[in-house]
C-alpha positions as CSV (number, residue, x, y, z in Angstrom):
1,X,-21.3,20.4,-4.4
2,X,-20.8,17.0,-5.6
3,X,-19.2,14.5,-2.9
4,X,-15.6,13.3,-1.8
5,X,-14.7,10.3,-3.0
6,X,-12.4,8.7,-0.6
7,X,-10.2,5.8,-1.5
8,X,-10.2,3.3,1.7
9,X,-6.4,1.9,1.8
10,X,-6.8,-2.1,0.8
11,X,-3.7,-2.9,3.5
12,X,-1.5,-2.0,6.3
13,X,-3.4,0.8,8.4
14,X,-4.4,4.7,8.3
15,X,-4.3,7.0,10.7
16,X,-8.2,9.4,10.9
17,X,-8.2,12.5,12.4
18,X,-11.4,13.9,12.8
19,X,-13.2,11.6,10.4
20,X,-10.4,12.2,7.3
21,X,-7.8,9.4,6.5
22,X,-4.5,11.1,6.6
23,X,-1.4,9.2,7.1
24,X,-1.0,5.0,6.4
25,X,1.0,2.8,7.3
26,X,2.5,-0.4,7.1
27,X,2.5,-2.2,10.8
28,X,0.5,-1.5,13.3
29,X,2.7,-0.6,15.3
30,X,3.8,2.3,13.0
31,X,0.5,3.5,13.3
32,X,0.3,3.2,17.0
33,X,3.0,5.2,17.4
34,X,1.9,7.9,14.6
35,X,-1.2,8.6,16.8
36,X,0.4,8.6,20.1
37,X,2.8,11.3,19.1
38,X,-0.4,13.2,17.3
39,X,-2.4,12.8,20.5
40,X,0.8,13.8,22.9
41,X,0.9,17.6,20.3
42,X,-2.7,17.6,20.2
43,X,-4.7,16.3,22.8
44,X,-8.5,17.5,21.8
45,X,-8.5,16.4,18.5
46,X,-10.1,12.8,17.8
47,X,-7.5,10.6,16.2
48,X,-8.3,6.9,15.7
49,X,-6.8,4.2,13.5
50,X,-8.3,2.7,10.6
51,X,-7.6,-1.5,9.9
52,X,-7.4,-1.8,6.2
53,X,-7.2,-5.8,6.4
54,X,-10.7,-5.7,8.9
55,X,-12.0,-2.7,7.7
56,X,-12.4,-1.7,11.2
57,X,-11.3,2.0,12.9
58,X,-10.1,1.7,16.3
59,X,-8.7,4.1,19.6
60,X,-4.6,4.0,19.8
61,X,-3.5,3.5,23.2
62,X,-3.3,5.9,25.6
């Protein structure tokens, strides 16, 4: 089974759930607020947010 090829956004922010880039978006706030309504609905999976500009991933606030 060959691999996924997944295409890293080059701005704004993603939101990852379970390891898997779903959602972007362009503030950070946006994003914040994307997760904390994913979290709020479903509170055991791992959601985190991916920085497109610092290619970092990161927790949303609780």
């Amino acid at each position: 089974m060959p691999g996924r090829n997944i295409e890293l956004p080059k701005t704004g922010y993603a939101i990852e759930i379970d390891g898997i880039l779903k959602s972007q978006f362009a503030t950070k706030k946006g994003a914040e607020d994307g997760t904390v309504e994913l979290k709020r609905r479903f509170p055991k999976v791992r959601i985190r947010i991916y920085d497109a500009i610092q290619q970092t991933r990161f927790d949303p606030p609780v």
